Each structure stands twice: as structure tokens, then as C-alpha cells.
């Protein structure tokens, strides 16, 4: 017999079905709860709420497991290219070589952005944060491609929007950086792979030749894969909820970029490096910083996770990669030692142990980005570049499943004054 959950309210019993996922995750289906009982659930921060069924990413926070479409993240990060992983997330299977070739050609063909985008970029002050610039540029694609506003696109049109966004995102990211530096824009080079092309658009100098360092492009490839999807996190939920109103792909992803920007989400990678730099320059000891965290004066950025309560598998891979990449590049960043000392001190301290706080993906990623030459205010933009295929896949799945518009309820706790005449008489 199928399992069910019994809820007794106002002396009456109600039964709700239990649904089970392919990895044996269980949920009580309360979609009829209000209709049958008049009650809603209260779950701030959606800590216990399954907002959707999804076939894209599986995450087991207790055991530190992360799979994209059934493949362990460890395997993908060590053997795949970012575009292969993007294909996997978006279309559901790893591409064979013909599929990958045609995907790559389609992306390459659309990597140029409209020249008028430069006018939009020119309107920003050079000190604008690149996350704000990026979300604006992505949203501006609705203007360059107004057909993307069709709320009922054919599969073909939807696919074209997807390819366009994947193709133009590296160009938009690199140009946001070049604008902030007052440097001329570099155009995409289709002879290069996705990561190398991005690096040349970021760093090639007009008066000098630029060869992409394979150590740098391999490191970037790994980082992008590790960030590519993470089921229903804050920015992905934002993309899904915006998409559920049948908003365009570009509008939905632009909203996701803004959600990612916050320091508790993707913005943490910038905050981590600023925290480490501050510890270094102030001369504060690791022990005294940990004491400040325990007194709740500051948070240990890059630590803790809503879902991982044992370890973050992405952080494990990144920590090893961090040592290897800095070694290969001959970079000696003193904040790496501070980060390791902080991790060691925290993992022994009951404050962190009791609360199950471990390093997350952002703890070491910034140190690698800095070694690759990426400026600190671009770290979260790099996260967005990596997360793009996940956002796209989740948006596509939501549309394919014709999910209803996202619209949570609330418990009203405001005033109950009803007598308007009291004010009127004054
Ligand atoms: N430093 C110090 N204390 C912490 C931290 C931290 N980084 N994270 C959580 N806590 C404490 C928190 O104060 C609370 O303590 P108490 O029970 O005494 O009130 C307890 O741990 C539970 O914290 P919470 O805020 O209720 O947990 P949450 O699941 O709502 O928040 C989090 C998760 C990631 C927002 C939080 O751990 C945090 O703020 N971490 C620092 C920011 C960060 O690194 N964010 C990146 C997350 S990974 C990238 C991504 O996918 O977004």
C-alpha cells in the first residue's frame, strides 16, 4: 500500500499521499491541504518545502553528494568540458561527439553581441558593480530579441533563446570587465574553446599578443562545472518563480543574477576574499577572528550551507584544486594559509561542529579566481557564468512541465483595526 501521512486537525483526520523520488527522497504531498482543511503550512525560508519535482540535479546534504542528471560531480569536474556539462544539464544526456560539435558550432555562431550593447555599457559609470551591469545586459536581450517575449514559444524558438544566451554571456561578462577598466572590447574568437575564448576577451591586450595559458583555462573549466547547477537554491528558485509567470528566459535569468549577488548566496565568494584580506592586513590572529564569529559579531563567510550538513563536495574538490593551481601558476597567496588555518580552527570548535558548519563552494574559489587574474568584484560574475546552464535547464523544465505560477501564501500578523469612522471623526 502506498504510504500516506495522517494529519489530525480540529479533531478530524486527513490523509495526504507520500511521494518518493528516484533517490528515495520522501515528501508529503500537501497540494490539497488548504482545500481540504482550510490550513496552510508555515515554513520561512522554505527549509522544508519541496517547490517542484525535478530531473536535473540530485543533492544529498547529509552525505555530501551532488549529481547532475545522475552523474557524480567529481567525475564531471575531472573529465568533462563545461559545454558538455551545459548540454547534459539542459538536454538531459551527455552529448556524443556529433552532438557536442553541433552544439559548439551553434554557440560559436551567436557569440557576438549587438553593437548597440556598447551604448548601454557606455551609460554605466566605470565603477558600477559588474553584477548589476551583467543583469542589465542580460535583461536588455529582451529588447534586441523582442520575439523572446512570446509567452508560448515553439521548441525551436526556445532553443534559439537558450543557445543565444549561452553564446553571448561570456562576451557580456568580459565586456563588463573591459568597460570597468576603460579598455577596448575584445571580440569572440571561434577557434578557441568556451573558456579560452572567454579568457582572451577578458585579458588580451590590443598591443600585445595573448596566448591562453592551458592551466588557467582548465582551472576555469573546472570551476564553471562545479557551479553549473545546485537544485533549488535562492537564485534558481528566483529564475523558476519569475519564469512561472511566463516571463522570458532573459528576464528570468536576469532576476536570477540579482538573487545570486547577495552575500549570503553567490556574493559570498567576494566577501570571503575581503574577509581574508582584512584578517591579513589588520594582523588579527585566526583565533581572535573565530572568537568574533562565535560572539556573532561577524559571519565566517564561505562557511555553512542550508543543505550540506556534513561537507560540501564542491568545496572538497576546490580545496585540492586550489593547491594544485596555485602551485602550477607559481602563485603564493598568503591568504590561502589564513583560509586553511581558519578552516582547521573552525572544524575543531564546538560552535561550528554543533551547528554543522563546513566550508562551502565559496571558501576557496575566490583564491583560485584571484590566481587566475580575475578581479575580486568579478568573482560573483564568474559564479553567474558557471550557473547559467543550471538556470536555463531549470527554466526549460518548468516550462516543459507547465508548472503553475509560483505564489506562496502568508499568515497575516498586521493590524485588525476595522473602524474607519474613528479616524474620520478626528
Ligand atoms: N558563520 C557563523 N555562524 C554561522 C554561519 C557562518 N558562516 N552560518 C550559519 N551560522 C550559524 C547561525 O548564526 C545560526 O546559529 P544559531 O543557531 O546560534 O542562531 C546557525 O549557524 C544556523 O544558521 P542559519 O543562518 O539559520 O542557516 P541557514 O541555513 O539559514 O543559512 C547560509 C545558510 C549559507 C546562508 C549561512 O550558513 C551563511 O550565512 N553562511 C555564510 C555565507 C555563505 O558562505 N554563503 C554561501 C553559501 S554556498 C554558495 C551558494 O550556493 O549560495
Short mmCIF file of C-alpha atoms and ligand atoms in Angstrom, two decimals:
data_model
loop_
_atom_site.label_atom_id
_atom_site.label_comp_id
_atom_site.label_asym_id
_atom_site.label_seq_id
_atom_site.Cartn_x
_atom_site.Cartn_y
_atom_site.Cartn_z
CA UNK A 1 0.00 0.00 0.00
CA UNK A 2 1.26 3.47 -0.86
CA UNK A 3 2.49 5.40 2.18
CA UNK A 4 0.45 8.35 3.37
CA UNK A 5 0.67 10.95 6.14
CA UNK A 6 -2.17 11.48 8.55
CA UNK A 7 -2.76 14.95 9.96
CA UNK A 8 -5.33 15.46 12.71
CA UNK A 9 -6.79 18.94 12.92
CA UNK A 10 -9.83 20.21 14.77
CA UNK A 11 -10.48 16.61 15.77
CA UNK A 12 -10.70 15.42 12.16
CA UNK A 13 -8.21 13.17 10.39
CA UNK A 14 -6.90 13.93 6.92
CA UNK A 15 -4.63 11.74 4.81
CA UNK A 16 -2.09 13.05 2.35
CA UNK A 17 -0.08 10.96 -0.10
CA UNK A 18 3.68 10.48 0.27
CA UNK A 19 5.72 10.86 -2.89
CA UNK A 20 9.14 9.24 -3.31
CA UNK A 21 11.92 10.44 -5.62
CA UNK A 22 14.27 8.21 -7.63
CA UNK A 23 16.96 8.55 -4.94
CA UNK A 24 14.37 7.68 -2.27
CA UNK A 25 13.76 11.22 -1.06
CA UNK A 26 10.34 11.44 0.54
CA UNK A 27 7.79 14.25 0.68
CA UNK A 28 4.24 14.69 1.92
CA UNK A 29 2.12 15.98 -0.92
CA UNK A 30 0.15 18.81 0.69
CA UNK A 31 -1.10 20.33 -2.57
CA UNK A 32 -4.71 19.73 -1.43
CA UNK A 33 -4.09 20.74 2.22
CA UNK A 34 -5.86 24.10 2.14
CA UNK A 35 -8.76 22.87 0.04
CA UNK A 36 -9.41 20.02 2.45
CA UNK A 37 -8.56 21.56 5.82
CA UNK A 38 -8.51 25.36 5.46
CA UNK A 39 -4.93 25.39 6.80
CA UNK A 40 -1.72 26.34 5.02
CA UNK A 41 1.85 25.41 6.01
CA UNK A 42 4.27 27.91 7.57
CA UNK A 43 7.90 27.40 6.53
CA UNK A 44 10.02 30.59 6.49
CA UNK A 45 12.97 30.30 4.11
CA UNK A 46 11.28 27.18 2.63
CA UNK A 47 13.54 24.97 4.75
CA UNK A 48 11.15 22.00 4.43
CA UNK A 49 9.32 22.87 1.25
CA UNK A 50 9.73 20.95 -1.98
CA UNK A 51 8.64 23.50 -4.57
CA UNK A 52 8.91 21.21 -7.58
CA UNK A 53 9.80 17.75 -8.87
CA UNK A 54 12.97 17.95 -10.93
CA UNK A 55 15.05 15.55 -13.02
CA UNK A 56 18.12 17.79 -13.21
CA UNK A 57 20.21 17.70 -10.04
CA UNK A 58 20.30 15.41 -7.02
CA UNK A 59 21.80 16.66 -3.79
CA UNK A 60 22.14 14.72 -0.53
CA UNK A 61 23.30 17.23 2.04
CA UNK A 62 23.80 14.71 4.85
CA UNK A 63 26.20 12.63 2.79
CA UNK A 64 27.80 15.37 0.69
CA UNK A 65 26.51 14.02 -2.65
CA UNK A 66 25.90 16.10 -5.76
CA UNK A 67 24.85 14.61 -9.11
CA UNK A 68 23.95 16.32 -12.37
CA UNK A 69 21.45 14.13 -14.26
CA UNK A 70 22.72 11.13 -12.28
CA UNK A 71 26.47 11.74 -12.84
CA UNK A 72 28.63 12.47 -9.76
CA UNK A 73 30.11 15.95 -9.72
CA UNK A 74 33.58 14.51 -9.02
CA UNK A 75 33.56 12.63 -12.35
CA UNK A 76 32.22 15.53 -14.38
CA UNK A 77 34.70 18.00 -12.89
CA UNK A 78 37.66 15.78 -13.68
CA UNK A 79 36.73 14.58 -17.18
CA UNK A 80 34.26 16.91 -18.91
CA UNK A 81 34.25 20.26 -20.60
CA UNK A 82 31.91 22.99 -19.38
CA UNK A 83 29.94 22.86 -22.64
CA UNK A 84 29.43 19.09 -22.28
CA UNK A 85 28.06 19.67 -18.78
CA UNK A 86 25.87 22.52 -20.04
CA UNK A 87 24.47 20.18 -22.70
CA UNK A 88 23.91 17.47 -20.08
CA UNK A 89 22.01 19.80 -17.78
CA UNK A 90 19.92 21.41 -20.50
CA UNK A 91 19.13 18.41 -22.73
CA UNK A 92 19.34 15.57 -20.19
CA UNK A 93 22.16 13.46 -21.63
CA UNK A 94 25.89 13.75 -22.17
CA UNK A 95 26.42 14.67 -25.82
CA UNK A 96 28.12 12.29 -28.25
CA UNK A 97 30.84 13.91 -30.34
CA UNK A 98 28.49 14.88 -33.21
CA UNK A 99 26.01 16.44 -30.76
CA UNK A 100 28.79 18.33 -28.99
CA UNK A 101 30.22 19.59 -32.28
CA UNK A 102 26.89 20.89 -33.49
CA UNK A 103 26.14 22.46 -30.06
CA UNK A 104 29.54 24.18 -30.10
CA UNK A 105 29.09 25.45 -33.67
CA UNK A 106 25.64 26.83 -32.86
CA UNK A 107 27.04 28.63 -29.80
CA UNK A 108 30.05 29.98 -31.67
CA UNK A 109 27.83 31.37 -34.42
CA UNK A 110 26.00 33.53 -31.89
CA UNK A 111 28.81 34.71 -29.63
CA UNK A 112 28.79 38.28 -30.97
CA UNK A 113 26.53 40.72 -29.18
CA UNK A 114 24.63 43.52 -30.91
CA UNK A 115 26.93 46.51 -31.39
CA UNK A 116 24.33 48.73 -29.69
CA UNK A 117 25.04 46.90 -26.46
CA UNK A 118 28.16 49.05 -26.28
CA UNK A 119 25.90 52.11 -25.97
CA UNK A 120 24.19 50.52 -22.97
CA UNK A 121 27.57 49.72 -21.45
CA UNK A 122 28.70 53.28 -22.04
CA UNK A 123 25.83 54.52 -19.88
CA UNK A 124 27.27 52.85 -16.78
CA UNK A 125 29.87 54.61 -14.65
CA UNK A 126 33.18 52.73 -14.75
CA UNK A 127 32.84 51.98 -11.02
CA UNK A 128 29.48 50.16 -11.49
CA UNK A 129 29.46 46.71 -9.90
CA UNK A 130 29.72 44.18 -12.76
CA UNK A 131 26.86 42.06 -11.35
CA UNK A 132 24.44 44.97 -11.84
CA UNK A 133 25.86 45.58 -15.30
CA UNK A 134 25.54 41.90 -16.24
CA UNK A 135 21.95 41.56 -15.07
CA UNK A 136 21.05 44.70 -17.07
CA UNK A 137 22.78 43.41 -20.21
CA UNK A 138 21.07 40.03 -19.95
CA UNK A 139 17.70 41.74 -19.50
CA UNK A 140 18.47 44.04 -22.44
CA UNK A 141 18.47 40.95 -24.67
CA UNK A 142 14.65 41.16 -24.47
CA UNK A 143 14.99 44.42 -26.40
CA UNK A 144 17.39 43.08 -29.03
CA UNK A 145 15.30 39.92 -29.45
CA UNK A 146 11.70 41.01 -28.79
CA UNK A 147 10.42 37.65 -30.06
CA UNK A 148 11.82 36.25 -26.78
CA UNK A 149 8.80 37.88 -25.08
CA UNK A 150 6.44 35.41 -26.77
CA UNK A 151 4.92 33.64 -23.77
CA UNK A 152 4.30 30.48 -25.77
CA UNK A 153 7.44 29.93 -27.86
CA UNK A 154 7.86 26.88 -30.11
CA UNK A 155 10.51 24.37 -29.00
CA UNK A 156 12.74 25.65 -31.80
CA UNK A 157 12.46 29.29 -30.73
CA UNK A 158 13.01 28.37 -27.09
CA UNK A 159 16.15 26.52 -28.07
CA UNK A 160 17.40 29.51 -30.03
CA UNK A 161 16.98 31.77 -26.96
CA UNK A 162 18.93 29.22 -24.92
CA UNK A 163 21.79 28.99 -27.41
CA UNK A 164 21.94 32.78 -27.72
CA UNK A 165 22.20 33.28 -24.00
CA UNK A 166 24.92 30.64 -23.57
CA UNK A 167 26.80 32.14 -26.51
CA UNK A 168 26.63 35.79 -25.50
CA UNK A 169 27.08 35.50 -21.75
CA UNK A 170 30.93 35.24 -21.89
CA UNK A 171 31.03 38.25 -24.22
CA UNK A 172 28.77 40.29 -21.92
CA UNK A 173 30.78 39.27 -18.83
CA UNK A 174 34.12 40.11 -20.46
CA UNK A 175 32.84 43.41 -21.82
CA UNK A 176 31.52 44.45 -18.39
CA UNK A 177 35.06 43.96 -17.10
CA UNK A 178 36.72 45.78 -20.01
CA UNK A 179 34.33 48.69 -19.55
CA UNK A 180 35.25 48.96 -15.85
CA UNK A 181 38.93 49.10 -16.86
CA UNK A 182 38.38 51.61 -19.69
CA UNK A 183 39.85 49.02 -22.07
CA UNK A 184 38.69 48.38 -25.67
CA UNK A 185 36.41 45.40 -26.09
CA UNK A 186 37.78 42.15 -27.47
CA UNK A 187 35.59 40.20 -29.89
CA UNK A 188 34.98 36.46 -29.53
CA UNK A 189 37.31 34.08 -31.35
CA UNK A 190 35.50 30.97 -32.52
CA UNK A 191 38.71 29.00 -32.97
CA UNK A 192 39.04 28.85 -29.18
CA UNK A 193 37.10 26.69 -26.72
CA UNK A 194 34.46 28.34 -24.47
CA UNK A 195 36.81 29.03 -21.53
CA UNK A 196 39.84 30.08 -23.60
CA UNK A 197 37.70 32.38 -25.70
CA UNK A 198 36.34 33.98 -22.54
CA UNK A 199 39.87 34.47 -21.17
CA UNK A 200 41.09 36.16 -24.35
CA UNK A 201 38.07 38.50 -24.32
CA UNK A 202 38.90 39.37 -20.70
CA UNK A 203 42.66 39.75 -20.86
CA UNK A 204 44.06 40.13 -24.40
CA UNK A 205 45.80 43.48 -24.75
CA UNK A 206 45.36 45.31 -28.07
CA UNK A 207 49.08 45.97 -28.43
CA UNK A 208 50.42 42.61 -27.31
CA UNK A 209 49.91 39.01 -28.33
CA UNK A 210 47.97 36.88 -25.89
CA UNK A 211 48.21 33.12 -25.54
CA UNK A 212 45.75 31.40 -23.26
CA UNK A 213 47.55 29.51 -20.50
CA UNK A 214 46.06 25.98 -20.53
CA UNK A 215 46.47 25.79 -16.72
CA UNK A 216 44.23 28.84 -16.40
CA UNK A 217 41.61 27.65 -18.88
CA UNK A 218 41.49 24.14 -17.32
CA UNK A 219 41.06 25.67 -13.87
CA UNK A 220 38.26 27.89 -15.14
CA UNK A 221 36.60 24.91 -16.82
CA UNK A 222 36.58 23.02 -13.51
CA UNK A 223 35.22 25.97 -11.53
CA UNK A 224 32.42 26.59 -14.01
CA UNK A 225 31.39 22.91 -13.91
CA UNK A 226 31.34 22.91 -10.11
CA UNK A 227 28.99 25.91 -10.14
CA UNK A 228 26.78 24.74 -13.02
CA UNK A 229 23.70 23.72 -11.02
CA UNK A 230 22.65 23.25 -7.44
CA UNK A 231 18.94 22.38 -7.49
CA UNK A 232 16.50 24.78 -5.82
CA UNK A 233 18.89 27.38 -4.34
CA UNK A 234 17.91 31.05 -3.97
CA UNK A 235 18.83 32.22 -7.49
CA UNK A 236 17.46 29.11 -9.22
CA UNK A 237 14.21 29.38 -7.28
CA UNK A 238 14.11 33.01 -8.39
CA UNK A 239 14.59 32.01 -12.03
CA UNK A 240 11.82 29.42 -11.67
CA UNK A 241 9.40 31.74 -9.91
CA UNK A 242 9.93 34.54 -12.42
CA UNK A 243 9.67 32.03 -15.27
CA UNK A 244 6.44 30.66 -13.79
CA UNK A 245 4.69 33.90 -14.73
CA UNK A 246 5.74 33.08 -18.34
CA UNK A 247 8.36 35.84 -18.27
CA UNK A 248 11.09 35.44 -20.91
CA UNK A 249 14.25 33.40 -20.43
CA UNK A 250 16.36 36.56 -20.48
CA UNK A 251 14.18 38.34 -17.90
CA UNK A 252 14.13 35.26 -15.66
CA UNK A 253 17.91 34.76 -15.77
CA UNK A 254 18.50 38.46 -15.19
CA UNK A 255 16.43 38.13 -11.98
CA UNK A 256 18.49 35.06 -11.03
CA UNK A 257 21.70 37.08 -11.40
CA UNK A 258 20.38 39.63 -8.91
CA UNK A 259 19.42 36.90 -6.44
CA UNK A 260 22.89 35.38 -6.76
CA UNK A 261 24.53 38.73 -6.00
CA UNK A 262 23.58 38.73 -2.29
CA UNK A 263 26.39 38.00 0.21
CA UNK A 264 24.57 35.00 1.68
CA UNK A 265 24.46 33.36 -1.77
CA UNK A 266 26.94 33.80 -4.65
CA UNK A 267 28.15 37.15 -3.35
CA UNK A 268 29.89 35.20 -0.58
CA UNK A 269 32.91 34.49 -2.81
CA UNK A 270 33.75 38.20 -2.93
CA UNK A 271 33.07 38.53 0.81
CA UNK A 272 35.40 35.62 1.62
CA UNK A 273 38.42 37.16 -0.05
CA UNK A 274 37.66 40.55 1.50
CA UNK A 275 37.43 38.86 4.92
CA UNK A 276 40.74 37.04 4.38
CA UNK A 277 42.45 40.21 3.15
CA UNK A 278 41.14 42.08 6.17
CA UNK A 279 42.50 39.44 8.56
CA UNK A 280 45.86 39.67 6.79
CA UNK A 281 46.15 43.45 6.73
CA UNK A 282 44.80 44.00 10.24
CA UNK A 283 47.24 41.46 11.65
CA UNK A 284 44.40 39.83 13.60
CA UNK A 285 45.01 36.25 14.63
CA UNK A 286 42.86 33.43 13.33
CA UNK A 287 41.86 32.62 16.92
CA UNK A 288 40.62 36.16 17.61
CA UNK A 289 38.67 36.20 14.37
CA UNK A 290 37.00 32.90 15.29
CA UNK A 291 36.09 34.42 18.67
CA UNK A 292 34.39 37.36 16.89
CA UNK A 293 32.42 34.87 14.79
CA UNK A 294 31.35 32.95 17.89
CA UNK A 295 30.18 36.19 19.51
CA UNK A 296 28.15 36.68 16.31
CA UNK A 297 29.87 39.97 15.55
CA UNK A 298 30.69 38.67 12.05
CA UNK A 299 29.94 35.55 10.00
CA UNK A 300 32.68 33.29 8.79
CA UNK A 301 31.96 33.84 5.10
CA UNK A 302 32.27 30.75 2.90
CA UNK A 303 31.15 28.55 5.78
CA UNK A 304 27.78 26.91 6.35
CA UNK A 305 25.14 25.78 3.95
CA UNK A 306 21.39 25.40 4.01
CA UNK A 307 21.56 21.86 2.66
CA UNK A 308 25.06 20.44 3.27
CA UNK A 309 25.38 19.38 6.89
CA UNK A 310 28.49 17.21 6.61
CA UNK A 311 30.64 18.58 3.81
CA UNK A 312 30.15 20.38 0.52
CA UNK A 313 31.57 18.07 -2.19
CA UNK A 314 32.34 21.08 -4.38
CA UNK A 315 34.45 22.63 -1.61
CA UNK A 316 36.45 19.39 -1.27
CA UNK A 317 37.33 19.41 -4.98
CA UNK A 318 38.07 23.14 -4.97
CA UNK A 319 40.40 22.93 -1.97
CA UNK A 320 42.57 20.31 -3.69
CA UNK A 321 42.40 22.22 -6.99
CA UNK A 322 43.39 25.44 -5.22
CA UNK A 323 46.72 23.99 -4.04
CA UNK A 324 47.42 22.43 -7.45
CA UNK A 325 46.56 25.51 -9.49
CA UNK A 326 48.49 27.96 -7.32
CA UNK A 327 51.48 25.60 -7.50
CA UNK A 328 51.29 25.26 -11.25
CA UNK A 329 50.97 29.02 -11.71
CA UNK A 330 53.71 29.70 -9.18
CA UNK A 331 51.38 31.95 -7.18
CA UNK A 332 51.96 32.35 -3.47
CA UNK A 333 48.87 33.95 -1.99
CA UNK A 334 49.28 34.36 1.79
CA UNK A 335 45.53 34.33 2.30
CA UNK A 336 45.50 30.63 1.35
CA UNK A 337 47.34 29.86 4.59
CA UNK A 338 44.90 32.05 6.53
CA UNK A 339 41.96 30.22 4.93
CA UNK A 340 43.43 26.82 5.82
CA UNK A 341 44.10 27.93 9.39
CA UNK A 342 40.54 29.27 9.72
CA UNK A 343 39.13 26.00 8.39
CA UNK A 344 41.27 23.95 10.76
CA UNK A 345 40.33 26.07 13.77
CA UNK A 346 36.62 26.06 12.90
CA UNK A 347 36.40 22.32 12.29
CA UNK A 348 37.70 21.67 15.83
CA UNK A 349 35.46 24.22 17.52
CA UNK A 350 32.15 23.13 19.04
CA UNK A 351 30.42 26.32 17.78
CA UNK A 352 30.92 25.13 14.19
CA UNK A 353 30.70 21.39 14.90
CA UNK A 354 27.37 21.68 16.75
CA UNK A 355 25.87 23.81 14.01
CA UNK A 356 27.28 21.55 11.28
CA UNK A 357 29.13 24.43 9.60
CA UNK A 358 31.71 23.42 6.97
CA UNK A 359 33.50 25.24 4.16
CA UNK A 360 31.22 25.73 1.18
CA UNK A 361 31.99 26.21 -2.52
CA UNK A 362 32.87 29.87 -1.96
CA UNK A 363 35.54 29.38 0.68
CA UNK A 364 38.47 28.57 -1.64
CA UNK A 365 37.06 29.54 -5.06
CA UNK A 366 38.00 33.22 -4.70
CA UNK A 367 41.64 32.35 -4.05
CA UNK A 368 41.71 30.44 -7.35
CA UNK A 369 39.92 33.23 -9.23
CA UNK A 370 42.45 35.72 -7.93
CA UNK A 371 45.33 33.47 -9.01
CA UNK A 372 43.75 33.34 -12.50
CA UNK A 373 43.84 37.15 -12.63
CA UNK A 374 40.10 37.70 -12.09
CA UNK A 375 39.48 40.86 -10.05
CA UNK A 376 37.59 40.50 -6.77
CA UNK A 377 34.44 42.33 -7.87
CA UNK A 378 34.13 39.88 -10.78
CA UNK A 379 34.04 36.75 -8.59
CA UNK A 380 30.25 36.59 -8.34
CA UNK A 381 30.00 37.28 -12.06
CA UNK A 382 32.14 34.17 -12.60
CA UNK A 383 29.68 32.24 -10.44
CA UNK A 384 26.86 33.53 -12.68
CA UNK A 385 28.72 32.41 -15.81
CA UNK A 386 29.03 28.93 -14.31
CA UNK A 387 25.45 28.77 -13.02
CA UNK A 388 23.92 29.80 -16.37
CA UNK A 389 23.30 26.25 -17.74
CA UNK A 390 21.59 25.30 -14.48
CA UNK A 391 19.29 28.31 -14.60
CA UNK A 392 18.49 27.57 -18.23
CA UNK A 393 17.82 23.88 -17.57
CA UNK A 394 15.53 24.67 -14.63
CA UNK A 395 13.64 27.34 -16.61
CA UNK A 396 13.21 24.92 -19.53
CA UNK A 397 11.99 22.15 -17.23
CA UNK A 398 9.46 24.46 -15.57
CA UNK A 399 8.10 25.49 -18.97
CA UNK A 400 8.03 21.92 -20.29
CA UNK A 401 6.13 20.72 -17.22
CA UNK A 402 3.72 23.68 -17.48
CA UNK A 403 4.17 24.35 -13.79
CA UNK A 404 1.66 26.77 -12.21
CA UNK A 405 2.61 30.32 -11.34
CA UNK A 406 4.60 30.45 -8.07
CA UNK A 407 2.58 32.25 -5.46
CA UNK A 408 3.20 31.43 -1.78
CA UNK A 409 0.70 32.36 0.89
CA UNK A 410 1.27 34.10 4.24
CA UNK A 411 -0.04 34.40 7.76
CA UNK A 412 -1.20 37.97 8.23
CA UNK A 413 0.04 39.47 11.53
CA UNK A 414 -0.77 43.15 10.95
CA UNK A 415 -3.38 45.47 12.35
CA UNK A 416 -7.02 44.38 12.66
CA UNK A 417 -8.46 47.86 13.16
CA UNK A 418 -11.64 47.91 11.17
CA UNK A 419 -13.34 51.12 12.31
CA UNK A 420 -12.53 53.75 9.73
CA UNK A 421 -15.04 56.19 11.28
CA UNK A 422 -12.75 56.71 14.32
CA UNK A 423 -10.16 58.35 12.05
CA UNK A 424 -12.77 60.15 10.00
CA UNK A 425 -14.24 61.82 13.14
CA UNK A 426 -10.90 63.25 14.33
N1 LIG B 1 29.39 31.89 10.38
C1 LIG B 1 28.97 31.87 11.66
N2 LIG B 1 27.82 31.32 12.07
C2 LIG B 1 27.04 30.78 11.13
C3 LIG B 1 27.40 30.76 9.77
C4 LIG B 1 28.64 31.34 9.42
N3 LIG B 1 29.03 31.34 8.15
N4 LIG B 1 26.42 30.17 9.07
C5 LIG B 1 25.48 29.82 9.94
N5 LIG B 1 25.84 30.19 11.19
C6 LIG B 1 25.10 29.94 12.44
C7 LIG B 1 23.94 30.90 12.58
O1 LIG B 1 24.30 32.06 13.29
C8 LIG B 1 22.95 30.04 13.35
O2 LIG B 1 23.37 29.99 14.70
P1 LIG B 1 22.27 29.93 15.90
O3 LIG B 1 21.62 28.59 15.78
O4 LIG B 1 23.08 30.13 17.14
O5 LIG B 1 21.31 31.07 15.65
C9 LIG B 1 23.17 28.64 12.78
O6 LIG B 1 24.53 28.63 12.32
C10 LIG B 1 22.26 28.30 11.61
O7 LIG B 1 22.41 29.30 10.63
P2 LIG B 1 21.29 29.79 9.66
O8 LIG B 1 21.61 31.17 9.20
O9 LIG B 1 19.94 29.58 10.30
O10 LIG B 1 21.42 28.74 8.49
P3 LIG B 1 20.79 28.87 7.06
O11 LIG B 1 20.63 27.52 6.54
O12 LIG B 1 19.58 29.74 7.09
O13 LIG B 1 21.91 29.69 6.26
C11 LIG B 1 23.82 30.22 4.96
C12 LIG B 1 22.80 29.13 5.37
C13 LIG B 1 24.66 29.71 3.80
C14 LIG B 1 23.04 31.47 4.48
C15 LIG B 1 24.70 30.56 6.19
O14 LIG B 1 25.41 29.42 6.61
C16 LIG B 1 25.66 31.72 5.91
O15 LIG B 1 25.27 32.88 6.08
N6 LIG B 1 26.92 31.43 5.50
C17 LIG B 1 27.87 32.48 5.15
C18 LIG B 1 27.56 32.97 3.75
C19 LIG B 1 28.00 31.99 2.71
O16 LIG B 1 29.10 31.47 2.75
N7 LIG B 1 27.12 31.77 1.71
C20 LIG B 1 27.42 30.90 0.57
C21 LIG B 1 26.60 29.65 0.58
S1 LIG B 1 27.23 28.41 -0.58
C22 LIG B 1 27.05 29.14 -2.13
C23 LIG B 1 25.65 29.10 -2.57
O17 LIG B 1 25.23 28.08 -3.08
O18 LIG B 1 24.97 30.11 -2.35
#
